[in-house]
Amino acid sequence: MLDAVLNALILNAGYNAALVGLGAALLGLAAGCTGAFVTLRRRALTSDAMAHATLPGIAVAFLLMAAAGGDGRNLAGLMIGAGLSAVLGLAWLDSLSRTRLPEDAAIGATLASFYGAGIVLMTVIQNLALGRPAGLDSVLLGSTAGMLRGDAITLAIGAALTLGLLLLLRRPLIMTAFDPGHARLMGVNTDLTDRALLLLTLACVLLGLHVVGLILIVALLIIPALAARLWSDRMETVALLAGAIGAVAGYLGAALSVALPDLPTGPAIVLITFTAFALSALIAPRKGILAQTVARARLRRAAISGRR
Amino acid sequence: MAGPTPIPMPETALAISGLTVAYGSVPVVATVSARFPKGSMTAVMGPNGAGKSTLLKAALGLIPAVTGEVRAFGDPVARSMPRIAYVPQRAAVDWEFPARVIDVVQMGLYRRTGLFGRLTPGLRSEAMAQLDRLGMADFATRQIGALSGGQQQRVFLARALAQGADLVILDEPFAGVDAATEAAIISVLHGLRAEGRTIIAVHHDLSTVTAYFDRVLLMNRRAIAEGPTASTFRRAAVAEAYGHQLLTAIPA
């Protein structure tokens, strides 16, 4: 088994494993960088609701494509359905937030109702035995089994576009996250900036559907950013570090999942991002637990010797 | 206005007429009109909940108004925005944000850098000069969360200075800051006024109004008195704004 993991790590496990590893790394890079902005704008839960809201759209897209006699699992078709469904979920969330409902409650309600509807539709699909639904449930937790060359190219293009847009919009994104009022007075269209951030998040969710799955994609958005935040106090550095952590986690998680075929890719990647976070929390300079313990002990010693 | 000769009011930096703002169905600012002459320094005063912050935010278009018109330098306020700087209450932002002091000040340069523009060495040294003006140059690379309240307020003011605005609006710039910071801020504000710029600040300390400000706007949801400090900051008007708690320190 160790051989299999090592083989997968060095891309020796074959063409498909290499493809999957690179695809997952690109996804992690895009999601990590985007997630740094998402967490600072406090949209972490919104992104989770958005991801869960894709499920009904995926199911409906599958049904439509299968009923039309095509392959229900066509990735482009599923992505379109997922995207439309997520936008619908966001619109629903937006209208809920305009009532007096607290935002976290509105997010919880949206997430649960859309996901519930999606699960019902998925059950219907399984029972219909229409259009070869086998493998469709990989959109929940991710899988590396079915990744094709075309999927990897889609991931590469999507990640490149996402990163390009982030680079372009970094100043308005940072200003809007820090002080939206000031940003508006400086001529930044903060509504448009917020919408762009949601669009970038949606891109990560859609790109991650088959690799990480919609349930856990939120982790790839948020946890690398939390880990990166412990290492740097500069927004640009935090975003780049989060991207790097996401990329490594994506690559390692995919390799692990290739070597252990029963392990879904999503959980594998998430556990690795969490490991990165836990290590950062322990050893990061200044903000890490070790550094703080040492600093406090030093202070205490200085206070005691000062008293003498 | 469609007429060939719009009426210019060059002597007025900010003119608010009939501004009404409501949260839900409750009006917090009721048909307030006020004029802030160019080169003046005005304290906006009133008890908690009087709608001081709301008035200024609505004047700048940060929150929607029900009715009313606001002009800055004779133009609709949206068009004059590049000439206006706003310093929010310190608590309005998350100071744990991953930014250094100099990064925050550089946000005041956005109109000149835009999306793509590079932060040239010239712009960088300009940002540093504004920090230096507030005695904060040594803190340029500090994380903003590691600053004291007074230092944070100075950083906010440096960001406003970097904008080079002709009208500076501050929401409680002296709330929770120490005497040294208050002195530093007031000397910078007086310097701006000497350059002909206009200052409007929400202010709470009745004992320093006369020393700091040349004009006062007293309000409590509606405007109660407006004008030069000496003739406006009087016991009767202050008592009306603050609900008739007797204020013996104030000239009758």
GROMACS .gro file of C-alpha atoms in nm, chain A residues 5-140:
model
  136
    5VAL     CA    1   0.086   0.594  -0.224
    6LEU     CA    2   0.448   0.676  -0.304
    7ASN     CA    3   0.394   0.585  -0.665
    8ALA     CA    4   0.095   0.809  -0.684
    9LEU     CA    5   0.284   1.094  -0.519
   10ILE     CA    6   0.557   1.094  -0.780
   11LEU     CA    7   0.301   1.062  -1.057
   12ASN     CA    8   0.422   0.710  -1.135
   13ALA     CA    9   0.080   0.561  -1.088
   14GLY     CA   10   0.004   0.622  -1.449
   15TYR     CA   11  -0.132   0.883  -1.682
   16ASN     CA   12  -0.469   0.910  -1.512
   17ALA     CA   13  -0.321   0.956  -1.165
   18ALA     CA   14  -0.094   1.232  -1.293
   19LEU     CA   15  -0.390   1.401  -1.454
   20VAL     CA   16  -0.597   1.379  -1.138
   21GLY     CA   17  -0.314   1.507  -0.919
   22LEU     CA   18  -0.251   1.808  -1.138
   23GLY     CA   19  -0.621   1.882  -1.173
   24ALA     CA   20  -0.676   1.870  -0.799
   25ALA     CA   21  -0.369   2.088  -0.737
   26LEU     CA   22  -0.500   2.353  -0.977
   27LEU     CA   23  -0.839   2.341  -0.809
   28GLY     CA   24  -0.673   2.379  -0.467
   29LEU     CA   25  -0.472   2.675  -0.592
   30ALA     CA   26  -0.780   2.857  -0.722
   31ALA     CA   27  -0.998   2.771  -0.423
   32GLY     CA   28  -0.726   2.861  -0.171
   33CYS     CA   29  -0.664   3.205  -0.322
   34THR     CA   30  -1.036   3.276  -0.364
   35GLY     CA   31  -1.107   3.149  -0.014
   36ALA     CA   32  -0.869   3.403   0.140
   37PHE     CA   33  -1.095   3.680   0.011
   38VAL     CA   34  -1.413   3.487   0.092
   39THR     CA   35  -1.321   3.448   0.460
   40LEU     CA   36  -1.215   3.812   0.498
   41ARG     CA   37  -1.541   3.930   0.343
   42ARG     CA   38  -1.717   3.692   0.586
   43ARG     CA   39  -1.881   3.491   0.313
   44ALA     CA   40  -1.764   3.148   0.433
   45LEU     CA   41  -2.112   3.023   0.520
   46THR     CA   42  -2.259   3.178   0.207
   47SER     CA   43  -2.015   2.976  -0.001
   48ASP     CA   44  -2.122   2.659   0.182
   49ALA     CA   45  -2.489   2.734   0.113
   50MET     CA   46  -2.403   2.803  -0.250
   51ALA     CA   47  -2.225   2.469  -0.284
   52HIS     CA   48  -2.514   2.273  -0.134
   53ALA     CA   49  -2.762   2.464  -0.352
   54THR     CA   50  -2.601   2.314  -0.664
   55LEU     CA   51  -2.744   1.967  -0.598
   56PRO     CA   52  -3.104   2.013  -0.726
   57GLY     CA   53  -2.965   2.167  -1.045
   58ILE     CA   54  -2.729   1.875  -1.096
   59ALA     CA   55  -3.016   1.629  -1.057
   60VAL     CA   56  -3.247   1.820  -1.291
   61ALA     CA   57  -2.970   1.859  -1.550
   62PHE     CA   58  -2.907   1.483  -1.533
   63LEU     CA   59  -3.275   1.406  -1.579
   64LEU     CA   60  -3.311   1.646  -1.873
   65MET     CA   61  -3.000   1.514  -2.047
   66ALA     CA   62  -3.101   1.151  -1.988
   67ALA     CA   63  -3.457   1.215  -2.104
   68ALA     CA   64  -3.319   1.375  -2.421
   69GLY     CA   65  -3.136   1.049  -2.483
   70GLY     CA   66  -2.787   1.178  -2.407
   71ASP     CA   67  -2.534   1.087  -2.141
   72GLY     CA   68  -2.681   1.223  -1.818
   73ARG     CA   69  -2.334   1.260  -1.674
   74ASN     CA   70  -2.205   1.509  -1.930
   75LEU     CA   71  -1.987   1.738  -1.717
   76ALA     CA   72  -2.064   2.063  -1.898
   77GLY     CA   73  -2.437   1.997  -1.871
   78LEU     CA   74  -2.412   1.914  -1.501
   79MET     CA   75  -2.208   2.230  -1.439
   80ILE     CA   76  -2.467   2.448  -1.611
   81GLY     CA   77  -2.743   2.293  -1.401
   82ALA     CA   78  -2.536   2.332  -1.086
   83GLY     CA   79  -2.457   2.694  -1.165
   84LEU     CA   80  -2.818   2.790  -1.231
   85SER     CA   81  -2.930   2.614  -0.916
   86ALA     CA   82  -2.663   2.790  -0.708
   87VAL     CA   83  -2.767   3.129  -0.845
   88LEU     CA   84  -3.126   3.045  -0.755
   89GLY     CA   85  -3.012   2.953  -0.403
   90LEU     CA   86  -2.824   3.282  -0.370
   91ALA     CA   87  -3.128   3.478  -0.487
   92TRP     CA   88  -3.341   3.293  -0.234
   93LEU     CA   89  -3.083   3.364   0.038
   94ASP     CA   90  -3.077   3.729  -0.063
   95SER     CA   91  -3.455   3.763  -0.034
   96LEU     CA   92  -3.451   3.584   0.304
   97SER     CA   93  -3.182   3.823   0.427
   98ARG     CA   94  -3.401   4.120   0.342
   99THR     CA   95  -3.653   4.004   0.603
  100ARG     CA   96  -3.566   4.036   0.968
  101LEU     CA   97  -3.423   3.684   0.972
  102PRO     CA   98  -3.064   3.682   1.102
  103GLU     CA   99  -2.814   3.607   0.826
  104ASP     CA  100  -2.685   3.279   0.971
  105ALA     CA  101  -3.041   3.148   1.002
  106ALA     CA  102  -3.117   3.250   0.642
  107ILE     CA  103  -2.804   3.068   0.527
  108GLY     CA  104  -2.892   2.756   0.724
  109ALA     CA  105  -3.245   2.751   0.589
  110THR     CA  106  -3.129   2.792   0.228
  111LEU     CA  107  -2.854   2.532   0.256
  112ALA     CA  108  -3.079   2.269   0.412
  113SER     CA  109  -3.382   2.316   0.187
  114PHE     CA  110  -3.185   2.313  -0.139
  115TYR     CA  111  -2.974   2.018  -0.030
  116GLY     CA  112  -3.287   1.833   0.084
  117ALA     CA  113  -3.455   1.891  -0.251
  118GLY     CA  114  -3.140   1.771  -0.425
  119ILE     CA  115  -3.123   1.449  -0.224
  120VAL     CA  116  -3.488   1.373  -0.302
  121LEU     CA  117  -3.421   1.421  -0.673
  122MET     CA  118  -3.108   1.203  -0.654
  123THR     CA  119  -3.314   0.925  -0.492
  124VAL     CA  120  -3.567   0.953  -0.772
  125ILE     CA  121  -3.286   0.922  -1.026
  126GLN     CA  122  -3.144   0.608  -0.859
  127ASN     CA  123  -3.490   0.447  -0.864
  128LEU     CA  124  -3.567   0.542  -1.223
  129ALA     CA  125  -3.263   0.360  -1.355
  130LEU     CA  126  -3.249   0.610  -1.637
  131GLY     CA  127  -2.942   0.732  -1.825
  132ARG     CA  128  -2.674   0.538  -1.630
  133PRO     CA  129  -2.669   0.726  -1.300
  134ALA     CA  130  -2.375   0.517  -1.170
  135GLY     CA  131  -2.106   0.757  -1.044
  136LEU     CA  132  -2.334   1.060  -1.035
  137ASP     CA  133  -2.314   1.060  -0.657
  138SER     CA  134  -1.945   1.145  -0.683
  139VAL     CA  135  -2.059   1.508  -0.695
  140LEU     CA  136  -2.131   1.474  -0.323
   0.00000   0.00000   0.00000
